[in-house]
PDB file of C-alpha atoms in Angstrom:
ATOM      1  CA  ILE A  22     169.653 142.585 119.023  1.00  0.00           C
ATOM      2  CA  VAL A  23     167.227 140.327 120.872  1.00  0.00           C
ATOM      3  CA  GLY A  24     167.334 140.592 124.655  1.00  0.00           C
ATOM      4  CA  LYS A  25     166.665 136.908 125.286  1.00  0.00           C
ATOM      5  CA  GLU A  26     169.594 135.928 123.077  1.00  0.00           C
ATOM      6  CA  VAL A  27     171.926 138.360 124.862  1.00  0.00           C
ATOM      7  CA  SER A  28     170.862 136.962 128.242  1.00  0.00           C
ATOM      8  CA  ARG A  29     171.370 133.384 127.079  1.00  0.00           C
ATOM      9  CA  ASP A  30     174.796 134.217 125.593  1.00  0.00           C
ATOM     10  CA  TRP A  31     175.793 136.129 128.750  1.00  0.00           C
ATOM     11  CA  LEU A  32     174.944 133.138 130.959  1.00  0.00           C
ATOM     12  CA  ASN A  33     176.853 130.742 128.700  1.00  0.00           C
ATOM     13  CA  ALA A  34     179.920 132.967 128.165  1.00  0.00           C
ATOM     14  CA  LYS A  35     183.105 132.407 130.097  1.00  0.00           C
ATOM     15  CA  GLY A  36     186.019 134.729 130.908  1.00  0.00           C
ATOM     16  CA  SER A  37     186.760 137.451 128.351  1.00  0.00           C
ATOM     17  CA  GLU A  38     183.814 136.337 126.201  1.00  0.00           C
ATOM     18  CA  ARG A  39     181.501 137.606 128.948  1.00  0.00           C
ATOM     19  CA  SER A  40     181.565 141.249 127.923  1.00  0.00           C
ATOM     20  CA  ILE A  41     179.260 143.586 126.048  1.00  0.00           C
ATOM     21  CA  ASP A  42     181.980 143.959 123.366  1.00  0.00           C
ATOM     22  CA  SER A  43     182.126 140.233 122.817  1.00  0.00           C
ATOM     23  CA  LEU A  44     178.336 139.754 122.828  1.00  0.00           C
ATOM     24  CA  LEU A  45     177.775 142.618 120.367  1.00  0.00           C
ATOM     25  CA  ARG A  46     180.582 141.344 118.129  1.00  0.00           C
ATOM     26  CA  GLN A  47     178.948 137.875 118.058  1.00  0.00           C
ATOM     27  CA  ARG A  48     175.477 139.257 117.291  1.00  0.00           C
ATOM     28  CA  ILE A  49     176.685 141.626 114.572  1.00  0.00           C
ATOM     29  CA  ALA A  50     178.886 138.920 112.976  1.00  0.00           C
ATOM     30  CA  GLU A  51     175.883 136.540 112.896  1.00  0.00           C
ATOM     31  CA  HIS A  52     173.726 139.143 111.159  1.00  0.00           C
ATOM     32  CA  VAL A  53     176.258 140.305 108.575  1.00  0.00           C
ATOM     33  CA  GLY A  54     178.175 137.055 108.236  1.00  0.00           C
ATOM     34  CA  ASP A  55     181.629 138.663 108.619  1.00  0.00           C
ATOM     35  CA  GLU A  56     183.754 138.992 111.743  1.00  0.00           C
ATOM     36  CA  GLN A  57     185.838 141.848 110.256  1.00  0.00           C
ATOM     37  CA  VAL A  58     182.703 143.886 109.537  1.00  0.00           C
ATOM     38  CA  ALA A  59     181.525 143.255 113.095  1.00  0.00           C
ATOM     39  CA  LEU A  60     184.829 144.553 114.482  1.00  0.00           C
ATOM     40  CA  ALA A  61     184.634 147.646 112.236  1.00  0.00           C
ATOM     41  CA  VAL A  62     181.083 148.333 113.479  1.00  0.00           C
ATOM     42  CA  LEU A  63     182.269 148.096 117.084  1.00  0.00           C
ATOM     43  CA  ARG A  64     185.135 150.504 116.389  1.00  0.00           C
ATOM     44  CA  ALA A  65     182.626 152.951 114.859  1.00  0.00           C
ATOM     45  CA  CYS A  66     180.434 152.558 117.956  1.00  0.00           C
ATOM     46  CA  LYS A  67     183.337 153.761 120.140  1.00  0.00           C
ATOM     47  CA  ASP A  68     184.463 156.622 117.880  1.00  0.00           C
ATOM     48  CA  PRO A  69     182.840 159.878 119.103  1.00  0.00           C
ATOM     49  CA  SER A  70     184.056 161.783 116.047  1.00  0.00           C
ATOM     50  CA  GLY A  71     182.199 159.578 113.549  1.00  0.00           C
ATOM     51  CA  ALA A  72     178.573 158.898 112.768  1.00  0.00           C
ATOM     52  CA  ARG A  73     176.317 158.018 115.708  1.00  0.00           C
ATOM     53  CA  PRO A  74     175.368 154.357 115.331  1.00  0.00           C
ATOM     54  CA  ILE A  75     172.001 153.161 116.539  1.00  0.00           C
ATOM     55  CA  ILE A  76     171.520 149.901 118.385  1.00  0.00           C
ATOM     56  CA  LEU A  77     168.040 148.393 118.429  1.00  0.00           C
ATOM     57  CA  LEU A  78     167.578 146.200 121.495  1.00  0.00           C
ATOM     58  CA  ASP A  79     164.338 144.272 121.716  1.00  0.00           C
ATOM     59  CA  GLY A  80     163.518 143.003 125.179  1.00  0.00           C
ATOM     60  CA  TRP A  81     165.199 145.336 127.687  1.00  0.00           C
ATOM     61  CA  ASP A  82     163.272 143.609 130.457  1.00  0.00           C
ATOM     62  CA  GLU A  83     164.843 140.274 129.372  1.00  0.00           C
ATOM     63  CA  VAL A  84     168.479 141.407 129.165  1.00  0.00           C
ATOM     64  CA  GLY A  85     169.241 141.527 132.859  1.00  0.00           C
ATOM     65  CA  PRO A  86     171.331 143.861 134.996  1.00  0.00           C
ATOM     66  CA  HIS A  87     174.369 143.773 132.665  1.00  0.00           C
ATOM     67  CA  ALA A  88     172.431 145.901 130.150  1.00  0.00           C
ATOM     68  CA  GLU A  89     173.611 149.098 131.848  1.00  0.00           C
ATOM     69  CA  GLU A  90     177.105 148.192 130.632  1.00  0.00           C
ATOM     70  CA  LEU A  91     175.892 149.027 127.136  1.00  0.00           C
ATOM     71  CA  GLY A  92     175.507 152.704 128.067  1.00  0.00           C
ATOM     72  CA  ARG A  93     178.845 152.814 129.881  1.00  0.00           C
ATOM     73  CA  GLN A  94     180.812 151.075 127.096  1.00  0.00           C
ATOM     74  CA  TYR A  95     179.118 152.915 124.229  1.00  0.00           C
ATOM     75  CA  PRO A  96     178.104 156.410 125.373  1.00  0.00           C
ATOM     76  CA  HIS A  97     178.325 157.647 121.762  1.00  0.00           C
ATOM     77  CA  VAL A  98     175.751 155.119 120.492  1.00  0.00           C
ATOM     78  CA  ARG A  99     172.078 155.854 120.402  1.00  0.00           C
ATOM     79  CA  ALA A 100     169.952 153.000 121.660  1.00  0.00           C
ATOM     80  CA  ILE A 101     166.340 152.255 120.973  1.00  0.00           C
ATOM     81  CA  VAL A 102     165.171 149.657 123.436  1.00  0.00           C
ATOM     82  CA  THR A 103     161.828 147.935 123.696  1.00  0.00           C
ATOM     83  CA  SER A 104     160.162 146.296 126.634  1.00  0.00           C
ATOM     84  CA  ARG A 105     156.795 145.018 127.558  1.00  0.00           C
ATOM     85  CA  PRO A 106     154.926 147.597 129.631  1.00  0.00           C
ATOM     86  CA  CYS A 107     154.826 145.120 132.483  1.00  0.00           C
ATOM     87  CA  GLY A 108     158.590 144.577 132.377  1.00  0.00           C
ATOM     88  CA  VAL A 109     160.089 144.817 135.848  1.00  0.00           C
ATOM     89  CA  ARG A 110     163.242 146.663 134.820  1.00  0.00           C
ATOM     90  CA  ARG A 111     163.217 150.182 133.443  1.00  0.00           C
ATOM     91  CA  PRO A 112     166.073 151.599 131.329  1.00  0.00           C
ATOM     92  CA  GLN A 113     168.549 153.751 133.208  1.00  0.00           C
ATOM     93  CA  ASP A 114     168.544 157.549 133.182  1.00  0.00           C
ATOM     94  CA  GLY A 115     169.008 159.085 129.770  1.00  0.00           C
ATOM     95  CA  PHE A 116     166.210 157.138 128.120  1.00  0.00           C
ATOM     96  CA  ASP A 117     162.890 158.685 127.178  1.00  0.00           C
ATOM     97  CA  ALA A 118     160.037 156.273 127.861  1.00  0.00           C
ATOM     98  CA  MET A 119     157.380 156.123 125.180  1.00  0.00           C
ATOM     99  CA  GLU A 120     154.449 153.807 124.699  1.00  0.00           C
ATOM    100  CA  LEU A 121     153.334 152.615 121.298  1.00  0.00           C
ATOM    101  CA  GLN A 122     149.656 153.098 120.721  1.00  0.00           C
ATOM    102  CA  PRO A 123     147.791 150.201 119.146  1.00  0.00           C
ATOM    103  CA  PHE A 124     146.850 150.349 115.475  1.00  0.00           C
ATOM    104  CA  ASP A 125     143.211 150.877 114.657  1.00  0.00           C
ATOM    105  CA  ASP A 126     141.481 148.945 111.852  1.00  0.00           C
ATOM    106  CA  PHE A 127     142.217 151.644 109.281  1.00  0.00           C
ATOM    107  CA  GLU A 128     145.956 151.621 110.137  1.00  0.00           C
ATOM    108  CA  ILE A 129     146.096 147.812 110.034  1.00  0.00           C
ATOM    109  CA  GLU A 130     144.437 147.730 106.646  1.00  0.00           C
ATOM    110  CA  ALA A 131     146.723 150.505 105.335  1.00  0.00           C
ATOM    111  CA  LEU A 132     149.863 148.641 106.443  1.00  0.00           C
ATOM    112  CA  CYS A 133     148.580 145.390 104.910  1.00  0.00           C
ATOM    113  CA  SER A 134     147.860 147.151 101.618  1.00  0.00           C
ATOM    114  CA  GLY A 135     151.229 148.923 101.633  1.00  0.00           C
ATOM    115  CA  PHE A 136     153.108 145.728 102.482  1.00  0.00           C
ATOM    116  CA  PHE A 137     151.522 143.670  99.722  1.00  0.00           C
ATOM    117  CA  GLY A 138     151.610 146.636  97.328  1.00  0.00           C
ATOM    118  CA  GLN A 139     155.396 146.710  97.684  1.00  0.00           C
ATOM    119  CA  ARG A 140     155.692 142.927  97.407  1.00  0.00           C
ATOM    120  CA  ARG A 141     153.220 142.207  94.645  1.00  0.00           C
ATOM    121  CA  GLY A 142     152.693 145.527  92.946  1.00  0.00           C
ATOM    122  CA  HIS A 143     150.235 148.309  93.573  1.00  0.00           C
ATOM    123  CA  GLY A 144     146.694 147.469  92.678  1.00  0.00           C
ATOM    124  CA  SER A 145     146.974 144.021  94.221  1.00  0.00           C
ATOM    125  CA  ASP A 146     144.038 142.956  96.375  1.00  0.00           C
ATOM    126  CA  ALA A 147     146.338 140.871  98.568  1.00  0.00           C
ATOM    127  CA  GLY A 148     146.443 143.494 101.349  1.00  0.00           C
ATOM    128  CA  ARG A 149     142.651 143.754 101.559  1.00  0.00           C
ATOM    129  CA  ALA A 150     142.407 139.940 101.477  1.00  0.00           C
ATOM    130  CA  PHE A 151     144.979 139.614 104.257  1.00  0.00           C
ATOM    131  CA  PHE A 152     143.123 142.155 106.383  1.00  0.00           C
ATOM    132  CA  SER A 153     139.931 140.145 105.856  1.00  0.00           C
ATOM    133  CA  ARG A 154     141.782 137.043 107.089  1.00  0.00           C
ATOM    134  CA  LEU A 155     142.856 138.952 110.210  1.00  0.00           C
ATOM    135  CA  ARG A 156     139.291 140.097 110.913  1.00  0.00           C
ATOM    136  CA  ARG A 157     137.963 136.528 110.983  1.00  0.00           C
ATOM    137  CA  SER A 158     139.397 136.048 114.466  1.00  0.00           C
ATOM    138  CA  ARG A 159     139.031 138.686 117.126  1.00  0.00           C
ATOM    139  CA  ARG A 160     142.174 137.342 118.861  1.00  0.00           C
ATOM    140  CA  THR A 161     144.257 137.526 115.689  1.00  0.00           C
ATOM    141  CA  LEU A 162     143.076 141.053 114.934  1.00  0.00           C
ATOM    142  CA  GLU A 163     143.846 142.206 118.491  1.00  0.00           C
ATOM    143  CA  MET A 164     147.412 140.866 118.263  1.00  0.00           C
ATOM    144  CA  ALA A 165     147.799 142.667 114.913  1.00  0.00           C
ATOM    145  CA  ARG A 166     147.235 145.997 116.661  1.00  0.00           C
ATOM    146  CA  THR A 167     150.873 145.869 117.782  1.00  0.00           C
ATOM    147  CA  PRO A 168     153.196 146.995 114.927  1.00  0.00           C
ATOM    148  CA  LEU A 169     155.708 144.214 115.514  1.00  0.00           C
ATOM    149  CA  MET A 170     153.037 141.500 115.695  1.00  0.00           C
ATOM    150  CA  LEU A 171     151.374 142.778 112.532  1.00  0.00           C
ATOM    151  CA  THR A 172     154.691 142.874 110.654  1.00  0.00           C
ATOM    152  CA  MET A 173     155.496 139.331 111.782  1.00  0.00           C
ATOM    153  CA  ARG A 174     152.034 138.192 110.672  1.00  0.00           C
ATOM    154  CA  LEU A 175     152.407 139.841 107.307  1.00  0.00           C
ATOM    155  CA  ILE A 176     155.733 138.144 106.660  1.00  0.00           C
ATOM    156  CA  ALA A 177     154.620 134.732 107.996  1.00  0.00           C
ATOM    157  CA  GLY A 178     151.137 135.028 106.437  1.00  0.00           C
ATOM    158  CA  GLU A 179     152.517 134.987 102.924  1.00  0.00           C
ATOM    159  CA  ARG A 180     153.443 131.309 103.338  1.00  0.00           C
ATOM    160  CA  HIS A 181     151.500 130.018 106.347  1.00  0.00           C
ATOM    161  CA  ALA A 182     148.024 130.018 107.865  1.00  0.00           C
ATOM    162  CA  LEU A 183     147.627 132.772 110.436  1.00  0.00           C
ATOM    163  CA  PRO A 184     148.237 131.295 113.882  1.00  0.00           C
ATOM    164  CA  GLU A 185     145.969 132.427 116.689  1.00  0.00           C
ATOM    165  CA  GLU A 186     148.581 132.100 119.409  1.00  0.00           C
ATOM    166  CA  ARG A 187     151.656 134.271 119.771  1.00  0.00           C
ATOM    167  CA  HIS A 188     153.956 131.300 120.457  1.00  0.00           C
ATOM    168  CA  GLU A 189     152.780 129.666 117.216  1.00  0.00           C
ATOM    169  CA  LEU A 190     153.749 132.803 115.324  1.00  0.00           C
ATOM    170  CA  TYR A 191     157.183 132.838 116.956  1.00  0.00           C
ATOM    171  CA  ALA A 192     157.693 129.179 115.959  1.00  0.00           C
ATOM    172  CA  LEU A 193     157.308 130.041 112.264  1.00  0.00           C
TER     173      LEU A 193
END
């Protein structure tokens, strides 16, 4: 679930559609393409006797004050939330704060090799070639030190030139 999208939907929602239940149902239905599956997932999220679902929420600092409703409505659900370190809002009590450490060159190259090894078969030089492309620009390599940015670059880099700017990557 992307924080910016939840905030946008929250601002645009009216009446009964302005609830965490409704917003989650919409997001899940969009991802799986089936409203009935989305409703079943929400029922599972409220059932303390079943499996413990996990919600991944990217952009806690962008969700706004209504995010606390998530914990109140779904105490059974585990949530993994991300935020920029400079985000103004911190998750409420009950969250452990952790900071991802940046990848070093060895880890970047290993992920590139593993990614392309899975996609094109082991023994492919595509991962090493991709890492070489990253190293041509200090700025591009620095952004690749973040796991999410590197993953996005790997996926986009199969079909596009590597953009130097973050917003260009998001536009792909």
